[in-house]
Amino acid sequence: MAADIDSAQFRTLLGHFATGITIITARDADGRPTGMTANSLSAVSLCPPLISICIDRQADTHTVMAAGGPFVINLLSTGQEGLSRRFAGKQRPDRFDGVGYQVSGLDLPLLDGALAHIECECFAAHELGDHTLFVGRVIGGTTTEGRPLLYYRGGYADLAP
């Protein structure tokens, strides 16, 4: 078996793939809203409707996701870079302070201004390397008009109008 490439080269290679930016939101065991920025969203299946998202096992939101409850993938729009940065990195207890959101029928936070909200039930979880691949069964959602916030080569990007 060939040796793995180093993590810097791996990041450089994947940095050339533009991805959409999402914020995963859920409720923790005490019912408080929690969330984190992620860009590893992928469609898995149309029937049943499944998506996947990968979360570092060191991330605070990992514990909430591992509990197997429902969650939302909020697809961010241009102009939400600040929100993306706020939800990136270490979890802060004040992360939702001053952040506009509505509550779904499942009592989940739906971030204001997002292009779409994809509501999911946990379908499966698989530990892979230093992350867990969570598979969500899509049970609802909403969309709006706008352009997506993208991540490309280590920075935020926008689609040209």
XYZ file of N, CA and C in Angstrom:
483
model
N 0.848 -1.178 0.000
C 0.000 0.000 0.000
C 0.891 1.239 0.000
N 0.531 2.218 -0.805
C 1.299 3.461 -0.900
C 1.150 4.284 0.374
N 2.125 5.118 0.658
C 2.087 5.991 1.829
C 1.089 7.124 1.610
N 0.483 7.596 2.697
C -0.423 8.738 2.631
C 0.362 10.002 2.295
N -0.302 10.931 1.604
C 0.306 12.240 1.390
C 0.177 13.019 2.690
N 0.982 14.071 2.858
C 0.883 14.845 4.096
C -0.371 15.714 4.066
N -0.801 16.155 5.260
C -2.072 16.874 5.382
C -2.060 18.211 4.639
N -0.902 18.882 4.550
C -0.836 20.156 3.824
C -1.115 19.953 2.339
N -0.516 18.926 1.749
C -0.758 18.645 0.336
C -2.212 18.229 0.111
N -2.750 17.426 1.032
C -4.146 16.995 0.941
C -5.080 18.203 0.939
N -4.843 19.157 1.852
C -5.667 20.371 1.906
C -5.547 21.184 0.619
N -4.334 21.270 0.083
C -4.125 22.007 -1.170
C -4.905 21.366 -2.310
N -4.834 20.068 -2.404
C -5.564 19.357 -3.465
C -7.066 19.606 -3.351
N -7.620 19.409 -2.165
C -9.060 19.576 -1.982
C -9.485 21.037 -2.055
N -8.542 21.952 -1.780
C -8.844 23.376 -1.875
C -9.203 23.819 -3.274
N -8.852 23.039 -4.255
C -9.186 23.356 -5.645
C -10.587 22.885 -6.040
N -11.308 22.342 -5.082
C -12.691 21.931 -5.304
C -13.578 22.925 -4.567
N -14.346 23.732 -5.288
C -15.239 24.707 -4.660
C -16.386 23.974 -3.981
N -16.668 24.373 -2.748
C -17.767 23.759 -2.008
C -18.693 24.836 -1.466
N -19.921 24.462 -1.249
C -20.860 25.345 -0.582
C -20.586 25.337 0.912
N -21.001 26.395 1.583
C -20.817 26.505 3.026
C -22.157 26.272 3.712
N -22.134 25.450 4.737
C -23.335 25.152 5.501
C -23.076 25.400 6.979
N -24.144 25.566 7.711
C -24.084 25.519 9.170
C -25.082 24.456 9.603
N -24.566 23.490 10.334
C -25.403 22.431 10.893
C -25.964 22.965 12.204
N -27.281 22.880 12.379
C -27.886 23.291 13.643
C -28.697 22.147 14.221
N -28.759 22.131 15.549
C -29.488 21.088 16.275
C -29.766 21.625 17.677
N -30.251 20.767 18.530
C -30.453 21.091 19.949
C -29.594 20.131 20.760
N -28.914 20.667 21.792
C -28.110 19.789 22.640
C -29.008 19.077 23.642
N -28.431 18.281 24.508
C -29.201 17.478 25.466
C -30.041 18.340 26.408
N -29.637 19.601 26.614
C -30.385 20.516 27.475
C -31.367 21.385 26.697
N -31.500 21.143 25.388
C -32.442 21.880 24.567
C -31.918 23.190 24.016
N -30.638 23.508 24.256
C -30.059 24.742 23.734
C -29.685 24.557 22.265
N -29.850 25.634 21.462
C -29.420 25.530 20.065
C -27.900 25.410 19.986
N -27.437 24.598 19.078
C -26.010 24.422 18.844
C -25.779 24.370 17.346
N -24.561 24.640 16.920
C -24.298 24.592 15.491
C -22.830 24.748 15.176
N -22.505 24.411 13.940
C -21.129 24.539 13.459
C -21.109 24.690 11.949
N -20.069 25.361 11.455
C -19.862 25.513 10.028
C -19.272 24.231 9.464
N -19.734 23.841 8.285
C -19.213 22.637 7.616
C -19.340 22.828 6.110
N -18.462 22.162 5.368
C -18.554 22.241 3.911
C -18.437 20.876 3.258
N -18.696 19.825 4.008
C -18.545 18.472 3.462
C -19.878 17.816 3.109
N -20.879 18.599 2.784
C -22.197 18.081 2.437
C -22.171 17.343 1.107
N -22.853 16.212 1.075
C -22.949 15.450 -0.168
C -24.285 14.726 -0.225
N -24.852 14.653 -1.415
C -26.044 13.834 -1.620
C -25.605 12.377 -1.646
N -26.398 11.505 -1.035
C -26.063 10.079 -0.968
C -27.052 9.256 -1.777
N -28.341 9.547 -1.619
C -29.372 8.716 -2.243
C -30.621 9.553 -2.490
N -31.328 9.230 -3.592
C -32.615 9.877 -3.849
C -33.767 9.115 -3.206
N -33.634 7.801 -3.100
C -34.710 6.980 -2.551
C -34.112 5.911 -1.631
N -34.115 6.094 -0.334
C -34.672 7.249 0.373
C -33.770 8.464 0.209
N -34.312 9.664 0.492
C -33.507 10.874 0.349
C -32.483 10.987 1.481
N -31.197 10.806 1.137
C -30.133 10.803 2.142
C -29.040 11.803 1.761
N -28.497 12.452 2.778
C -27.331 13.324 2.612
C -26.268 12.857 3.600
N -25.027 13.306 3.384
C -23.987 13.015 4.368
C -23.234 14.287 4.704
N -22.699 14.308 5.908
C -21.874 15.408 6.391
C -20.810 14.799 7.289
N -19.572 15.277 7.170
C -18.472 14.760 7.980
C -18.115 15.764 9.062
N -17.958 15.271 10.294
C -17.647 16.138 11.423
C -16.460 15.561 12.185
N -15.495 16.422 12.454
C -14.323 16.066 13.253
C -14.803 15.597 14.629
N -14.254 14.482 15.093
C -14.675 13.954 16.391
C -14.273 14.862 17.550
N -13.361 15.816 17.320
C -12.975 16.778 18.359
C -13.928 17.978 18.422
N -14.783 18.138 17.422
C -15.705 19.280 17.390
C -16.772 19.119 18.466
N -17.133 20.235 19.096
C -18.153 20.198 20.144
C -19.492 19.683 19.624
N -19.846 20.047 18.408
C -21.130 19.623 17.836
C -21.158 18.121 17.571
N -20.000 17.491 17.506
C -19.945 16.044 17.271
C -20.743 15.287 18.331
N -20.629 15.695 19.575
C -21.346 15.023 20.666
C -22.854 15.090 20.443
N -23.334 16.248 20.018
C -24.770 16.415 19.759
C -25.195 15.528 18.591
N -24.416 15.532 17.521
C -24.746 14.698 16.360
C -24.688 13.216 16.702
N -23.710 12.817 17.499
C -23.561 11.406 17.863
C -24.727 10.902 18.707
N -25.458 11.807 19.337
C -26.635 11.411 20.122
C -27.769 10.928 19.217
N -27.676 11.242 17.913
C -28.632 10.694 16.952
C -29.927 11.446 16.788
N -30.010 12.651 17.294
C -31.229 13.432 17.151
C -31.335 14.101 15.792
N -32.438 14.803 15.553
C -32.619 15.501 14.281
C -31.680 16.704 14.180
N -31.435 17.133 12.949
C -30.564 18.277 12.709
C -30.972 18.953 11.415
N -30.438 20.155 11.202
C -30.715 20.933 10.000
C -29.397 21.314 9.343
N -29.366 21.223 8.017
C -28.266 21.754 7.235
C -28.767 23.066 6.652
N -28.162 24.186 7.072
C -28.499 25.516 6.568
C -27.500 25.859 5.475
N -27.956 25.988 4.224
C -27.077 26.334 3.110
C -26.947 27.849 3.071
N -25.720 28.347 3.276
C -25.514 29.787 3.394
C -25.511 30.496 2.048
N -25.942 31.746 2.091
C -25.968 32.594 0.895
C -24.850 33.630 0.997
N -24.570 34.288 -0.136
C -23.581 35.368 -0.123
C -24.014 36.374 0.937
N -23.078 37.012 1.523
C -23.383 37.951 2.587
C -23.408 37.305 3.960
N -23.252 35.986 4.032
C -23.272 35.300 5.323
C -21.894 34.786 5.745
N -20.837 35.371 5.174
C -19.486 34.967 5.551
C -19.251 35.167 7.052
N -19.713 36.280 7.597
C -19.558 36.543 9.028
C -20.214 35.468 9.877
N -21.380 35.026 9.454
C -22.082 33.954 10.168
C -21.285 32.656 10.087
N -20.753 32.372 8.911
C -19.927 31.181 8.736
C -18.733 31.210 9.683
N -18.065 32.349 9.757
C -16.909 32.488 10.640
C -17.311 32.363 12.110
N -18.458 32.921 12.453
C -18.941 32.855 13.844
C -19.152 31.411 14.294
N -19.660 30.563 13.387
C -19.962 29.180 13.749
C -18.796 28.229 13.499
N -17.683 28.747 12.984
C -16.483 27.928 12.768
C -15.656 27.910 14.057
N -14.810 26.912 14.198
C -13.925 26.855 15.361
C -14.625 26.368 16.606
N -14.029 26.684 17.740
C -14.501 26.195 19.039
C -15.888 26.734 19.365
N -16.725 25.854 19.890
C -18.090 26.216 20.278
C -18.041 27.280 21.371
N -18.887 28.291 21.240
C -19.018 29.320 22.263
C -20.456 29.298 22.765
N -20.659 29.505 24.065
C -22.031 29.493 24.582
C -22.889 30.618 24.020
N -22.259 31.701 23.537
C -23.012 32.844 23.012
C -23.144 32.817 21.492
N -22.851 31.705 20.886
C -22.811 31.624 19.419
C -24.121 32.074 18.768
N -25.254 31.818 19.381
C -26.550 32.177 18.805
C -27.034 33.569 19.243
N -26.316 34.221 20.175
C -26.731 35.555 20.629
C -26.770 36.527 19.454
N -27.920 37.141 19.231
C -28.067 38.118 18.167
C -28.189 37.537 16.773
N -28.190 36.216 16.653
C -28.322 35.558 15.350
C -29.806 35.306 15.090
N -30.286 35.766 13.934
C -31.688 35.566 13.594
C -31.949 34.139 13.145
N -32.954 33.535 13.746
C -33.373 32.205 13.319
C -34.827 31.968 13.694
N -35.438 31.073 12.952
C -36.794 30.633 13.217
C -36.708 29.215 13.791
N -37.794 28.739 14.348
C -37.813 27.381 14.902
C -38.702 26.520 14.024
N -38.166 25.377 13.616
C -38.915 24.454 12.757
C -39.954 23.689 13.573
N -40.779 22.911 12.879
C -41.748 22.055 13.549
C -41.096 21.014 14.447
N -39.823 20.722 14.187
C -39.066 19.787 15.030
C -38.309 20.514 16.133
N -38.590 21.827 16.324
C -37.931 22.658 17.325
C -36.443 22.841 17.030
N -36.099 22.884 15.749
C -34.708 23.066 15.345
C -34.484 24.473 14.812
N -33.297 25.057 15.041
C -33.012 26.402 14.541
C -32.806 26.422 13.026
N -33.577 27.277 12.348
C -33.441 27.515 10.908
C -32.885 28.925 10.756
N -31.650 29.057 10.304
C -30.987 30.355 10.254
C -31.604 31.276 9.206
N -31.873 32.507 9.614
C -32.411 33.517 8.704
C -31.408 33.801 7.590
N -31.906 34.009 6.379
C -31.072 34.374 5.251
C -30.420 33.222 4.517
N -30.578 31.997 5.017
C -29.989 30.837 4.338
C -30.730 30.571 3.033
N -30.019 30.032 2.043
C -30.639 29.669 0.758
C -31.601 28.508 0.902
N -31.280 27.609 1.803
C -32.131 26.439 2.028
C -31.904 25.909 3.433
N -32.918 25.239 3.937
C -32.845 24.519 5.211
C -33.210 23.073 4.893
N -32.318 22.162 5.196
C -32.564 20.739 4.945
C -32.712 20.057 6.301
N -33.941 19.659 6.632
C -34.208 19.024 7.920
C -34.006 17.516 7.800
N -33.281 16.963 8.767
C -32.890 15.551 8.698
C -33.083 14.825 10.015
N -33.316 13.531 9.895
C -33.226 12.598 11.016
C -31.921 11.842 10.824
N -31.282 11.486 11.927
C -30.048 10.712 11.814
C -30.389 9.312 11.281
N -29.729 8.920 10.218
C -29.970 7.629 9.565
C -28.860 6.641 9.891
N -27.598 7.127 9.907
C -26.449 6.270 10.196
C -25.256 7.150 10.546
N -24.288 6.553 11.210
C -23.031 7.242 11.537
C -21.896 6.233 11.409
N -20.808 6.667 10.799
C -19.654 5.791 10.570
C -18.380 6.547 10.918
N -17.590 6.016 11.843
C -16.307 6.623 12.174
C -15.317 6.295 11.071
N -14.717 7.331 10.503
C -13.752 7.190 9.420
C -12.595 8.144 9.677
N -11.409 7.622 9.934
C -10.272 8.480 10.241
C -10.582 9.300 11.483
N -10.299 10.609 11.429
C -10.537 11.472 12.588
C -11.918 12.138 12.557
N -12.767 11.746 11.629
C -14.117 12.291 11.500
C -15.164 11.188 11.632
N -16.403 11.614 11.806
C -17.542 10.705 11.704
C -18.371 11.169 10.521
N -18.721 10.226 9.672
C -19.604 10.491 8.539
C -21.029 10.260 9.041
N -21.802 11.330 9.121
C -23.201 11.233 9.536
C -24.070 11.233 8.287
N -24.975 10.298 8.215
C -25.927 10.225 7.114
C -27.282 10.639 7.672
N -27.885 11.622 7.010
C -29.192 12.109 7.436
C -30.255 11.752 6.425
N -31.408 11.336 6.924
C -32.575 11.098 6.069
C -33.343 12.411 6.012
N -33.488 12.970 4.814
C -34.133 14.265 4.648
C -35.638 14.108 4.840
N -36.172 14.886 5.784
C -37.597 14.781 6.117
C -38.346 16.088 5.865
N -37.641 17.133 5.430
C -38.296 18.400 5.145
C -37.285 19.453 4.755
N -37.802 20.621 4.415
C -36.900 21.712 4.081
C -37.604 22.844 3.376
N -36.863 23.925 3.203
C -37.358 25.114 2.521
C -36.239 25.684 1.662
N -36.613 26.461 0.654
C -35.623 27.147 -0.185
C -36.039 28.592 -0.392
N -35.046 29.432 -0.732
C -35.285 30.820 -1.093
C -34.409 31.140 -2.300
N -34.565 32.323 -2.837
C -33.746 32.773 -3.965
C -32.455 33.387 -3.450
N -31.436 33.357 -4.278
C -30.169 33.984 -3.932
C -29.002 33.207 -4.511
N -27.805 33.608 -4.122
C -26.586 32.947 -4.586
C -25.874 32.322 -3.396
N -25.172 31.217 -3.623
C -24.525 30.517 -2.509
C -23.202 31.151 -2.095
N -22.884 30.989 -0.823
C -21.557 31.309 -0.316
C -20.686 30.088 -0.570
N -19.531 30.305 -1.178
C -18.638 29.202 -1.532
C -17.322 29.304 -0.786
N -16.617 28.180 -0.736
C -15.272 28.129 -0.181
C -14.369 27.549 -1.251
N -13.269 28.262 -1.544
C -12.372 27.835 -2.621
C -10.957 28.293 -2.319
N -10.019 27.368 -2.364
C -8.589 27.644 -2.163
C -8.310 28.431 -0.903
N -8.960 28.006 0.188
C -8.681 28.605 1.493
C -9.400 29.887 1.799
N -10.349 30.290 0.951
C -11.074 31.525 1.212
C -12.503 31.474 0.717
N -13.278 32.472 1.087
C -14.666 32.550 0.671
C -14.757 33.099 -0.750
N -15.755 32.655 -1.473
C -15.943 33.073 -2.862
C -17.431 33.228 -3.134
N -17.725 33.844 -4.264
C -19.096 34.118 -4.682
C -19.203 33.762 -6.155
N -20.379 33.376 -6.579
C -20.618 33.173 -8.005
C -20.773 34.538 -8.654
N -20.157 34.720 -9.803
C -20.314 35.991 -10.518
C -21.771 36.146 -10.940
N -22.314 37.377 -10.820
C -23.729 37.585 -11.198
C -23.952 37.384 -12.683
